[in-house]
CSV table of N, CA and C in Angstrom, one decimal:
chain,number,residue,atom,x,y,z
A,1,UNK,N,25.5,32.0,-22.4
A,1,UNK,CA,26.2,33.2,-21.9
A,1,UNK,C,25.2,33.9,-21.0
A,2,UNK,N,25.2,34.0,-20.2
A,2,UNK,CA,24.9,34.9,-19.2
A,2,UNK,C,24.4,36.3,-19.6
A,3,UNK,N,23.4,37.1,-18.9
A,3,UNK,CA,23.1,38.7,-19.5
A,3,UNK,C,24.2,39.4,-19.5
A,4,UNK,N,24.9,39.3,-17.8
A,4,UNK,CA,25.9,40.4,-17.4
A,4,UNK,C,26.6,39.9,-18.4
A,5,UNK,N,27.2,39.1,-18.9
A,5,UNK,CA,28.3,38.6,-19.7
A,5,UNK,C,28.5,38.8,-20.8
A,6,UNK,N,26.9,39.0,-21.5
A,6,UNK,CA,26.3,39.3,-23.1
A,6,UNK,C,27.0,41.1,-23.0
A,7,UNK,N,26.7,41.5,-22.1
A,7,UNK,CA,26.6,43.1,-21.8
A,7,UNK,C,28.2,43.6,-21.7
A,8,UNK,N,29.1,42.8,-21.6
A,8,UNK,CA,30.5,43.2,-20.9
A,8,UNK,C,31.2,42.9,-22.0
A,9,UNK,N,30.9,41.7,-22.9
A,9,UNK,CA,31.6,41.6,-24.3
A,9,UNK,C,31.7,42.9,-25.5
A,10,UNK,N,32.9,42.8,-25.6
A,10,UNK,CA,33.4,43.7,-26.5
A,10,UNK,C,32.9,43.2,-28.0
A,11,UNK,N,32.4,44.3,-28.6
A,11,UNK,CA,31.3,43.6,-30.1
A,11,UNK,C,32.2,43.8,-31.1
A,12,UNK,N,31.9,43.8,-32.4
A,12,UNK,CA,32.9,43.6,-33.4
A,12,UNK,C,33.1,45.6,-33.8
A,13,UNK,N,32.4,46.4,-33.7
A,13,UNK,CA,32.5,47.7,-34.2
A,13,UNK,C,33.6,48.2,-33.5
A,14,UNK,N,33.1,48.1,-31.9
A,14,UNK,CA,34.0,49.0,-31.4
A,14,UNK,C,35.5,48.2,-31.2
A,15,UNK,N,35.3,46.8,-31.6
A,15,UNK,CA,37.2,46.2,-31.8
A,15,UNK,C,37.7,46.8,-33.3
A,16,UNK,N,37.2,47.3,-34.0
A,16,UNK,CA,37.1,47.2,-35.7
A,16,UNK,C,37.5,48.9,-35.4
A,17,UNK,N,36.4,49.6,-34.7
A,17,UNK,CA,36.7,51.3,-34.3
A,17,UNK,C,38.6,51.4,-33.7
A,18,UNK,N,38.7,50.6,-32.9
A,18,UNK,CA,39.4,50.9,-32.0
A,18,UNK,C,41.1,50.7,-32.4
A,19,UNK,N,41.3,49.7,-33.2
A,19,UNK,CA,42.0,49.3,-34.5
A,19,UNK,C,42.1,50.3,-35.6
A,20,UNK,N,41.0,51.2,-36.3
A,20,UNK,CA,41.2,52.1,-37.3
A,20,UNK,C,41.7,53.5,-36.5
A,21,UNK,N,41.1,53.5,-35.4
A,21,UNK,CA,41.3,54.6,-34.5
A,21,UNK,C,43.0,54.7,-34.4
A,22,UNK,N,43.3,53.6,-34.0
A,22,UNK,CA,44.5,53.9,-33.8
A,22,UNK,C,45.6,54.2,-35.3
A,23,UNK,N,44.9,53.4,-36.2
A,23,UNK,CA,46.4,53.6,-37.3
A,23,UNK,C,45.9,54.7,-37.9
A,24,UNK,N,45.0,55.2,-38.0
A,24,UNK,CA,44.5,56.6,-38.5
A,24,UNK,C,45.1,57.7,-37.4
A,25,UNK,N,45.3,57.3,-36.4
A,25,UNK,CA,46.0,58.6,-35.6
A,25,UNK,C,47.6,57.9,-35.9
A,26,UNK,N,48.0,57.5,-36.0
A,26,UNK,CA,49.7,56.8,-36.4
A,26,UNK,C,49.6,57.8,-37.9
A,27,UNK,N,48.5,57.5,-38.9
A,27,UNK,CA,49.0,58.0,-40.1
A,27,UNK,C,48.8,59.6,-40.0
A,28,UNK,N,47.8,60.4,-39.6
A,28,UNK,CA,48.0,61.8,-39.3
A,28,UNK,C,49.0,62.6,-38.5
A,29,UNK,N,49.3,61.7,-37.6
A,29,UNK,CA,50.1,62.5,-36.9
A,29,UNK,C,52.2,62.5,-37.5
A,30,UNK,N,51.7,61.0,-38.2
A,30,UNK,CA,53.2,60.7,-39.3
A,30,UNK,C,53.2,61.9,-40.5
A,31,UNK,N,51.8,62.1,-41.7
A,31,UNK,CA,51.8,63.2,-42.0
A,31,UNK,C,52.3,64.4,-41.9
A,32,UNK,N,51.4,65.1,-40.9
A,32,UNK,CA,52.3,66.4,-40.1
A,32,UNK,C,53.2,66.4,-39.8
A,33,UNK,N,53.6,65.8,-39.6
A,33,UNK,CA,55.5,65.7,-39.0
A,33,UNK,C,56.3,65.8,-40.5
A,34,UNK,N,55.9,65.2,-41.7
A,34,UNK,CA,56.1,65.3,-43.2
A,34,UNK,C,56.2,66.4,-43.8
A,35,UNK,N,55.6,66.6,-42.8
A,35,UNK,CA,54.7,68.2,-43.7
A,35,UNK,C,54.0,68.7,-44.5
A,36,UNK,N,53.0,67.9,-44.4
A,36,UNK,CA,51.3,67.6,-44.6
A,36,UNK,C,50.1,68.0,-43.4
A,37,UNK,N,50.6,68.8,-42.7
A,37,UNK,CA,50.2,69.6,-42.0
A,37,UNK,C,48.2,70.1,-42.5
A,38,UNK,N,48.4,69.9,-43.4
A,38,UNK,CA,46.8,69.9,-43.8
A,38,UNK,C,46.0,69.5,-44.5
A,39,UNK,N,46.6,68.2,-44.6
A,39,UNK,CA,45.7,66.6,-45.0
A,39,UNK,C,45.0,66.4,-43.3
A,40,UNK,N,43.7,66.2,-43.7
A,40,UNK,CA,43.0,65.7,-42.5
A,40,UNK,C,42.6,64.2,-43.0
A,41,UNK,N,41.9,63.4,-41.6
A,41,UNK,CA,41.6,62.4,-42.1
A,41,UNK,C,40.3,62.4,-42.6
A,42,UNK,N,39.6,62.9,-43.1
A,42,UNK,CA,38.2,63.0,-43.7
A,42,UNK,C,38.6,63.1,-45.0
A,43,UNK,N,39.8,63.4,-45.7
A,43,UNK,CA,40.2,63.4,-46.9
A,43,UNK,C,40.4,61.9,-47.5
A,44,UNK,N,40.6,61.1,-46.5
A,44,UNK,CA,40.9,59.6,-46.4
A,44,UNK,C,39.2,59.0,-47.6
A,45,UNK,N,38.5,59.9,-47.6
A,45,UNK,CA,37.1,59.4,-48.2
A,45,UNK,C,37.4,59.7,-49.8
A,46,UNK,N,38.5,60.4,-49.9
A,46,UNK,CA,38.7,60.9,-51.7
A,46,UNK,C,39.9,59.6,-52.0
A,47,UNK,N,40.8,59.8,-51.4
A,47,UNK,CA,42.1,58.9,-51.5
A,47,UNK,C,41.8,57.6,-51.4
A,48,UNK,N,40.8,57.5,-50.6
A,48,UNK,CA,40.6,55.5,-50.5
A,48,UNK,C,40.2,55.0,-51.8
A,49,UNK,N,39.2,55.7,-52.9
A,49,UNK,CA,38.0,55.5,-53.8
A,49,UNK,C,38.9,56.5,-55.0
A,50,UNK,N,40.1,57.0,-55.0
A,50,UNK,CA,40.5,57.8,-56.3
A,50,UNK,C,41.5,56.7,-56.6
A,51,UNK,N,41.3,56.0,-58.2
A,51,UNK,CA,41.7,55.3,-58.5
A,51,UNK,C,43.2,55.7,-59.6
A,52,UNK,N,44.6,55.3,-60.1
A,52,UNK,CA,45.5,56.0,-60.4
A,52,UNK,C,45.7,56.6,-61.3
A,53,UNK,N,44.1,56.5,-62.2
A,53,UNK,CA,44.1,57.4,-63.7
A,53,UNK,C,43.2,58.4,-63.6
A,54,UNK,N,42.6,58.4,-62.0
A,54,UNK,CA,42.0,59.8,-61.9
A,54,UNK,C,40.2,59.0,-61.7
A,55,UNK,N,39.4,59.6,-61.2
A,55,UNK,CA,38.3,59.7,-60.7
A,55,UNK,C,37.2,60.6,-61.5
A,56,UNK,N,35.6,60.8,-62.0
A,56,UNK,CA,34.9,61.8,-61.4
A,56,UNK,C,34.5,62.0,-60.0
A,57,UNK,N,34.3,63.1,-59.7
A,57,UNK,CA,33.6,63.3,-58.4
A,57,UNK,C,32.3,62.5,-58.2
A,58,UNK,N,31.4,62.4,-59.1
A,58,UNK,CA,30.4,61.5,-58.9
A,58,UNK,C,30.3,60.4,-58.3
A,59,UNK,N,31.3,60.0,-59.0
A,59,UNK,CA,32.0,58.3,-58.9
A,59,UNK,C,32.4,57.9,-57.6
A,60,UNK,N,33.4,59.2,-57.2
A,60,UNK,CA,33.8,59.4,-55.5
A,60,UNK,C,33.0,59.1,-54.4
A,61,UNK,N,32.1,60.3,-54.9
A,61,UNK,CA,30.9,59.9,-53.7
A,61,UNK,C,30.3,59.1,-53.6
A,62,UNK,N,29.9,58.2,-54.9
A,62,UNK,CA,29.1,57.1,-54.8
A,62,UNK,C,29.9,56.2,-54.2
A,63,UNK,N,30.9,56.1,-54.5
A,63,UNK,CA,31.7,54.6,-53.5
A,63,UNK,C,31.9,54.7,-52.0
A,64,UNK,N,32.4,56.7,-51.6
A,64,UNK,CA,32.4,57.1,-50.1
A,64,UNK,C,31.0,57.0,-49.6
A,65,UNK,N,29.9,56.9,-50.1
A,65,UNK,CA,28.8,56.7,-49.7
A,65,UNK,C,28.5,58.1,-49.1
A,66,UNK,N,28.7,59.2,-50.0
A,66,UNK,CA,28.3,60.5,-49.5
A,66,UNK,C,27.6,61.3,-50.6
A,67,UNK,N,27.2,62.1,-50.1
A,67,UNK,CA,26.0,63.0,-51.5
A,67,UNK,C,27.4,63.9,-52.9
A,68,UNK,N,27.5,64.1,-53.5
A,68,UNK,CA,28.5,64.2,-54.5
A,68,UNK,C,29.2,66.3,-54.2
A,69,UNK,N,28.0,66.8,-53.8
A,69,UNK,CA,28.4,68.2,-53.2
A,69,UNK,C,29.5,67.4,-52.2
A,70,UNK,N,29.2,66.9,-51.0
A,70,UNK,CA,30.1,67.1,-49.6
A,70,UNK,C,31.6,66.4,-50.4
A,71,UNK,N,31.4,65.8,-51.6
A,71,UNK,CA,32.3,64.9,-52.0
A,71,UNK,C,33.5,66.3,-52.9
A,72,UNK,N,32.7,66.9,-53.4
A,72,UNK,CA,33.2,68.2,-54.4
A,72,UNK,C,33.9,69.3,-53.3
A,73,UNK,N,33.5,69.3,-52.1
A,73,UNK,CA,34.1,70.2,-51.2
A,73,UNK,C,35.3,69.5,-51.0
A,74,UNK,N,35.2,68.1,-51.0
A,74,UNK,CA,36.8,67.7,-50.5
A,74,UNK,C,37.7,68.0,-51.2
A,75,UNK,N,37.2,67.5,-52.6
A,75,UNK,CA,37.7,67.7,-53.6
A,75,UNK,C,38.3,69.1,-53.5
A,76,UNK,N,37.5,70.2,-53.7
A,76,UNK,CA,38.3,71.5,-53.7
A,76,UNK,C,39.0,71.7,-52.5
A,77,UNK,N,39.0,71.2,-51.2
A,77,UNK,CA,40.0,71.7,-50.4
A,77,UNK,C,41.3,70.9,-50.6
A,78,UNK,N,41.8,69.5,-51.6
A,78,UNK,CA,42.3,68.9,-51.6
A,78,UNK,C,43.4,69.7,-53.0
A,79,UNK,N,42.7,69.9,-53.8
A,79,UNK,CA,42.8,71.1,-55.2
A,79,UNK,C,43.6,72.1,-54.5
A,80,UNK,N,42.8,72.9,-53.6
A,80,UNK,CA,43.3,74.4,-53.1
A,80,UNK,C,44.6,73.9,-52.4
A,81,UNK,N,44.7,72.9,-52.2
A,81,UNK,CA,46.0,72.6,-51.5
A,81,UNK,C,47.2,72.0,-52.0
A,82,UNK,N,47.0,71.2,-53.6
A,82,UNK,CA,47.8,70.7,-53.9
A,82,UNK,C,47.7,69.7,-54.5
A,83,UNK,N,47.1,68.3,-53.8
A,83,UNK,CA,47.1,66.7,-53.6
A,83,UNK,C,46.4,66.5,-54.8
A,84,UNK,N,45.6,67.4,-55.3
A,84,UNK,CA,44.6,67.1,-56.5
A,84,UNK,C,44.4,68.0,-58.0
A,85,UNK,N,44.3,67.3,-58.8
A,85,UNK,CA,43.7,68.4,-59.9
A,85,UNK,C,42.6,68.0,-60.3
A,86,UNK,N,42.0,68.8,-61.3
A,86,UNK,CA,40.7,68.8,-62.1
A,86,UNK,C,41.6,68.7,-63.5
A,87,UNK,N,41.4,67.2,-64.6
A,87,UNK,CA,41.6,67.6,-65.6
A,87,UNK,C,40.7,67.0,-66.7
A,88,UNK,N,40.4,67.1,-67.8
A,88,UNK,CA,39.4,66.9,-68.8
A,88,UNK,C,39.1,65.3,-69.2
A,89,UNK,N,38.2,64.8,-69.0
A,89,UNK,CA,37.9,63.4,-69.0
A,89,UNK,C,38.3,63.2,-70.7
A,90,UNK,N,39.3,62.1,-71.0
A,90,UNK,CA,39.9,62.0,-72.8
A,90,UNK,C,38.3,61.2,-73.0
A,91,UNK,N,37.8,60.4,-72.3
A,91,UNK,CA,37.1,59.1,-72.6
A,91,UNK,C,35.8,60.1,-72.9
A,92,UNK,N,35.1,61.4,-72.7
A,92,UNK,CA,34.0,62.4,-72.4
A,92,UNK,C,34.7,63.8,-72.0
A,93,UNK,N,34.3,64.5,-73.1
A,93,UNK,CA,34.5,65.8,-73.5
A,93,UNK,C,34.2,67.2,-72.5
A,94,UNK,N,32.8,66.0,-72.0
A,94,UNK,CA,31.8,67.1,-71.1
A,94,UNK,C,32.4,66.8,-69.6
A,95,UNK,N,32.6,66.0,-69.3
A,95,UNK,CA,32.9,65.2,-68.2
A,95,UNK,C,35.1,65.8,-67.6
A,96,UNK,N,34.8,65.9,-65.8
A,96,UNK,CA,36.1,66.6,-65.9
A,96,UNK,C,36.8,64.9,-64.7
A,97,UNK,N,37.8,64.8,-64.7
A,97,UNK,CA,38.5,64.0,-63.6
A,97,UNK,C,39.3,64.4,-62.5
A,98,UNK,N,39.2,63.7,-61.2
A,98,UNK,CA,40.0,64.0,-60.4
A,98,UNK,C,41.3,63.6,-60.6
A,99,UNK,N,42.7,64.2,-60.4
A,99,UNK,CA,43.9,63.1,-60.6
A,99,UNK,C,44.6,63.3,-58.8
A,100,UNK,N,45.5,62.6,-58.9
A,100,UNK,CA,47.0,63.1,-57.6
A,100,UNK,C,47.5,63.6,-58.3
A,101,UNK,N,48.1,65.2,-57.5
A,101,UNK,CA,49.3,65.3,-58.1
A,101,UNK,C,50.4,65.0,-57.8
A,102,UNK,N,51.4,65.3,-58.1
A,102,UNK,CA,52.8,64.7,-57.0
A,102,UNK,C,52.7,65.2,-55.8
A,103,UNK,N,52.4,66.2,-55.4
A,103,UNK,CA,52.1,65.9,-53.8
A,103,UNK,C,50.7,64.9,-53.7
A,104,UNK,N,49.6,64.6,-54.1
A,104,UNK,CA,48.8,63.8,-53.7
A,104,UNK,C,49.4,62.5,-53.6
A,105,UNK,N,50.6,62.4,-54.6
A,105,UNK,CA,51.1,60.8,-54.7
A,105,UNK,C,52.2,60.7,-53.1
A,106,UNK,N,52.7,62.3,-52.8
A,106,UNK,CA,53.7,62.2,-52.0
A,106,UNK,C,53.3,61.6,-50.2
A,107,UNK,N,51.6,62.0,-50.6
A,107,UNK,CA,51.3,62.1,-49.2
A,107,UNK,C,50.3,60.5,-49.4
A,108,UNK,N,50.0,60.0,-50.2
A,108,UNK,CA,50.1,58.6,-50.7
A,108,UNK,C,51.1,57.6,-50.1
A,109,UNK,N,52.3,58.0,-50.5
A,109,UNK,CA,53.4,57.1,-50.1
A,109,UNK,C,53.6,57.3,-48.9
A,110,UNK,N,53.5,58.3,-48.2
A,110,UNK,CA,54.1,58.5,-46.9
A,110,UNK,C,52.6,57.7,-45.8
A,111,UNK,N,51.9,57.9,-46.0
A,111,UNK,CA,50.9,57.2,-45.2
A,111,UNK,C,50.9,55.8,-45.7
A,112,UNK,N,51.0,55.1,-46.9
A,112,UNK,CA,51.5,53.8,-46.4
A,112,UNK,C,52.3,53.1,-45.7
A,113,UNK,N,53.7,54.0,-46.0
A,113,UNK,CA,54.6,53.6,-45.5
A,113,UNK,C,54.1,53.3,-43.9
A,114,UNK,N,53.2,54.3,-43.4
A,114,UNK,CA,52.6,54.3,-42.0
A,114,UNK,C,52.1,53.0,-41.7
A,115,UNK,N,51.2,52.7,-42.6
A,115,UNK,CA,50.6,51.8,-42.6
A,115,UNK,C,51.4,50.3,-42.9
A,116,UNK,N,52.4,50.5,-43.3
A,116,UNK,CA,53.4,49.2,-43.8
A,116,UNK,C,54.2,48.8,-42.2
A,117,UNK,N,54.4,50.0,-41.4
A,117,UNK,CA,55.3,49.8,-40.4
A,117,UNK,C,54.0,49.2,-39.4
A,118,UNK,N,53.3,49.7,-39.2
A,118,UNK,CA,52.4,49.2,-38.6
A,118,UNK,C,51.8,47.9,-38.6
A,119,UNK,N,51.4,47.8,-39.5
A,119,UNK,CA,51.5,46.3,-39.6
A,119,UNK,C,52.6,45.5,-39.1
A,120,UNK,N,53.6,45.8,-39.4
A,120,UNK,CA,54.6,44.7,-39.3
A,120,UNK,C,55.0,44.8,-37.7
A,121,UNK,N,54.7,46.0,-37.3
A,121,UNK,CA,54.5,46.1,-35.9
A,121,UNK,C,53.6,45.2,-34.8
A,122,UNK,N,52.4,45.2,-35.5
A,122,UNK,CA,51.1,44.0,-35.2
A,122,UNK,C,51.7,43.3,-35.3
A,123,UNK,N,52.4,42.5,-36.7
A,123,UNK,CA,52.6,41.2,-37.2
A,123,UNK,C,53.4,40.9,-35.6
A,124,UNK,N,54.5,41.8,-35.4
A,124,UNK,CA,55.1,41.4,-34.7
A,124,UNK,C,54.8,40.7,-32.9
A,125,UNK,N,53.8,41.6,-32.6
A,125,UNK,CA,52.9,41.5,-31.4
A,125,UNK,C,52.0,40.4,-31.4
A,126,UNK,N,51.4,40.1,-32.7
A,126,UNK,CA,50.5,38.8,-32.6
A,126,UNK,C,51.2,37.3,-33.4
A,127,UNK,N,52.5,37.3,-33.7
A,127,UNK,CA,52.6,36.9,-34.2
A,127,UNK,C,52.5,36.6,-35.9
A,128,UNK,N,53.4,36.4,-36.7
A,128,UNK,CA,53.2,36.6,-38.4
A,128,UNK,C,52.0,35.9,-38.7
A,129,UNK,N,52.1,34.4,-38.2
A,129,UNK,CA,51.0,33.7,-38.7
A,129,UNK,C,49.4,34.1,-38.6
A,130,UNK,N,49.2,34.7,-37.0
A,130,UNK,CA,48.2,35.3,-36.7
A,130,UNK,C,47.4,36.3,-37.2
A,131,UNK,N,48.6,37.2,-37.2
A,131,UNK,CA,48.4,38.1,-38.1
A,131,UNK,C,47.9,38.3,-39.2
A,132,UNK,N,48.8,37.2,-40.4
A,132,UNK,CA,48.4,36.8,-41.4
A,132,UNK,C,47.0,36.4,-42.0
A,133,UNK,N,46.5,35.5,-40.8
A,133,UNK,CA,44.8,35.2,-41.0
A,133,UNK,C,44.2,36.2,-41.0
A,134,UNK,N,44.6,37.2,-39.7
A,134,UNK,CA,43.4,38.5,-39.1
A,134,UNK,C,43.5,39.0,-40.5
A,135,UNK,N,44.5,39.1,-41.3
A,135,UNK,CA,44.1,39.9,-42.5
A,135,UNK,C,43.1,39.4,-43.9
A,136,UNK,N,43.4,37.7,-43.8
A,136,UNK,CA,42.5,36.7,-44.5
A,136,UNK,C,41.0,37.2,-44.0
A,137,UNK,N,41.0,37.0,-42.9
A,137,UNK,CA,39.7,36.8,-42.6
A,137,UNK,C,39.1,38.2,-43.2
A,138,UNK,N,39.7,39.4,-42.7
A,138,UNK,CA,38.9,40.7,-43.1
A,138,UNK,C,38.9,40.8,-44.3
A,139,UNK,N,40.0,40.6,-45.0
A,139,UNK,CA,39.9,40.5,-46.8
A,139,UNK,C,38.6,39.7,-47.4
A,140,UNK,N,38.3,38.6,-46.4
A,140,UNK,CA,36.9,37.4,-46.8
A,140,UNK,C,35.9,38.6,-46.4
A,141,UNK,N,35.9,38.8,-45.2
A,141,UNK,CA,34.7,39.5,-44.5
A,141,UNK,C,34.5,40.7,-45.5
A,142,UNK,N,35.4,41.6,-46.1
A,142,UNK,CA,34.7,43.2,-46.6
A,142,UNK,C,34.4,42.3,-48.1
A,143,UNK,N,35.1,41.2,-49.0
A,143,UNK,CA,34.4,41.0,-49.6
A,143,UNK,C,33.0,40.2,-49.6
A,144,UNK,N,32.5,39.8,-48.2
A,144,UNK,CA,31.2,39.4,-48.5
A,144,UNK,C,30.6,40.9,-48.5
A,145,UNK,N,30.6,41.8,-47.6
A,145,UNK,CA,30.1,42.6,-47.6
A,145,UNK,C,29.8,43.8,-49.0
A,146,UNK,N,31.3,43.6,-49.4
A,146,UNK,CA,31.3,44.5,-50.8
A,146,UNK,C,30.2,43.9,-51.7
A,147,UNK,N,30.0,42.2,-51.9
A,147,UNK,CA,29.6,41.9,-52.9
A,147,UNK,C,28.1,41.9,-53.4
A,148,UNK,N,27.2,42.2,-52.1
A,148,UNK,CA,25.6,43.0,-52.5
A,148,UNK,C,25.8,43.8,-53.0
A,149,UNK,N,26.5,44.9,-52.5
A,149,UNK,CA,26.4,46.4,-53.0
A,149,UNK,C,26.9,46.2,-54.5
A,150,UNK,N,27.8,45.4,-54.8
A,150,UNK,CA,27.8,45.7,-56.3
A,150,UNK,C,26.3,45.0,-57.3
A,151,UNK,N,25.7,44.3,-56.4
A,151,UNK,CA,24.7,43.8,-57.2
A,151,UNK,C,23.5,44.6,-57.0
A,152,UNK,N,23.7,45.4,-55.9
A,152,UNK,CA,22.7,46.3,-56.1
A,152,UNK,C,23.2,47.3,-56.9
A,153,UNK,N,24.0,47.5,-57.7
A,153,UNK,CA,24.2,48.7,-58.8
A,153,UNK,C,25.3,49.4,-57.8
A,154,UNK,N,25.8,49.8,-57.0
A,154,UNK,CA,26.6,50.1,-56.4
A,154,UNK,C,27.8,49.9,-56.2
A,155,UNK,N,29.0,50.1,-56.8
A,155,UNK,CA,30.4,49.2,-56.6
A,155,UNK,C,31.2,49.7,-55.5
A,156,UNK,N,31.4,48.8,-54.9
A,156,UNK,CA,32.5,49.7,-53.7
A,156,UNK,C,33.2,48.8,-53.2
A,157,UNK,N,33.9,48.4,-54.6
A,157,UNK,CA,36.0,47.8,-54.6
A,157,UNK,C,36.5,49.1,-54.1
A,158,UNK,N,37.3,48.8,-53.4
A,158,UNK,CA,38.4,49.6,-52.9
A,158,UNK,C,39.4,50.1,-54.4
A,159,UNK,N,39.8,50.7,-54.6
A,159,UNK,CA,40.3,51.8,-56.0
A,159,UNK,C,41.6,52.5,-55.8
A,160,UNK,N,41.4,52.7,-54.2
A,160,UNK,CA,42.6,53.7,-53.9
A,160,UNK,C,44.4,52.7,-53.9
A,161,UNK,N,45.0,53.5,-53.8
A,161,UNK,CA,46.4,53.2,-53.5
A,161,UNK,C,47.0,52.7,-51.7
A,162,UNK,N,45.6,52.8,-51.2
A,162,UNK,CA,46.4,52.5,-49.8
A,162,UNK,C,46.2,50.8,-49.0
């Protein structure tokens, strides 16, 4: 390959950016119109990693890969709003959990749904078959990726509902 040519290829982040980019603006802007008007997508870091019997915040941030405060802010702006509660861990007395509440589940469903149309929207554009692989393959690809980090003591399975 050639320099100029090395230099003009589109690399895998900004194809991988430009793909989240978009269904992440399909799912917020489907939101708001819902009337979720103040789910942002940086909240997307509690929802992807809160698993359906509830979460600690610890736990959260260790999988979002963020310090456990910036993880507790989300937490409370998600609380102050609705999507979430704080309730008493049965398994640890001392220990509290995140849950959804029915609006956290509401706004759950509604962004998949986003996410369901879309897809099938791709499917449609690239073909089902094709389609079908692009998702094999990334399913192969985040699990090689996933599977250091859990042997370095770190788990980061996906948990959430989306």
């Amino acid at each position: 390959m050639a320099e100029s040519d090395e230099h003009d290829e589109i690399m895998i982040g900004a194809l991988v950016s430009t793909v989240w980019l978009e269904l992440r603006h399909r799912v917020s802007a489907a939101l708001a119109a819902a009337g979720f008007d103040d789910y942002r997508p940086t909240h997307e870091s509690v929802f992807q990693w809160l698993g359906p019997d509830g979460d600690r915040v610890s736990d959260l941030a260790q999988h979002a890969g963020m310090t456990r405060q910036s993880m507790a802010e989300l937490v409370d702006y998600l609380e102050a709003h609705g999507y979430v509660e704080r309730v008493p861990d049965p398994s640890d007395g001392r220990a509290v959990l995140v849950q959804r509440t029915d609006r956290g589940w509401m706004v759950n469903r509604a962004a998949r749904r986003v996410v369901e149309e879309t897809q099938a929207e791709w499917a449609r554009a690239l073909g089902r078959e094709e389609f079908d692989h692009l998702l094999s393959h990334l399913r192969r690809l985040a699990g090689v990726i996933q599977r250091p980090a859990r042997v370095a003591g770190h788990p980061r399975t996906r948990r959430g509902a989306r």
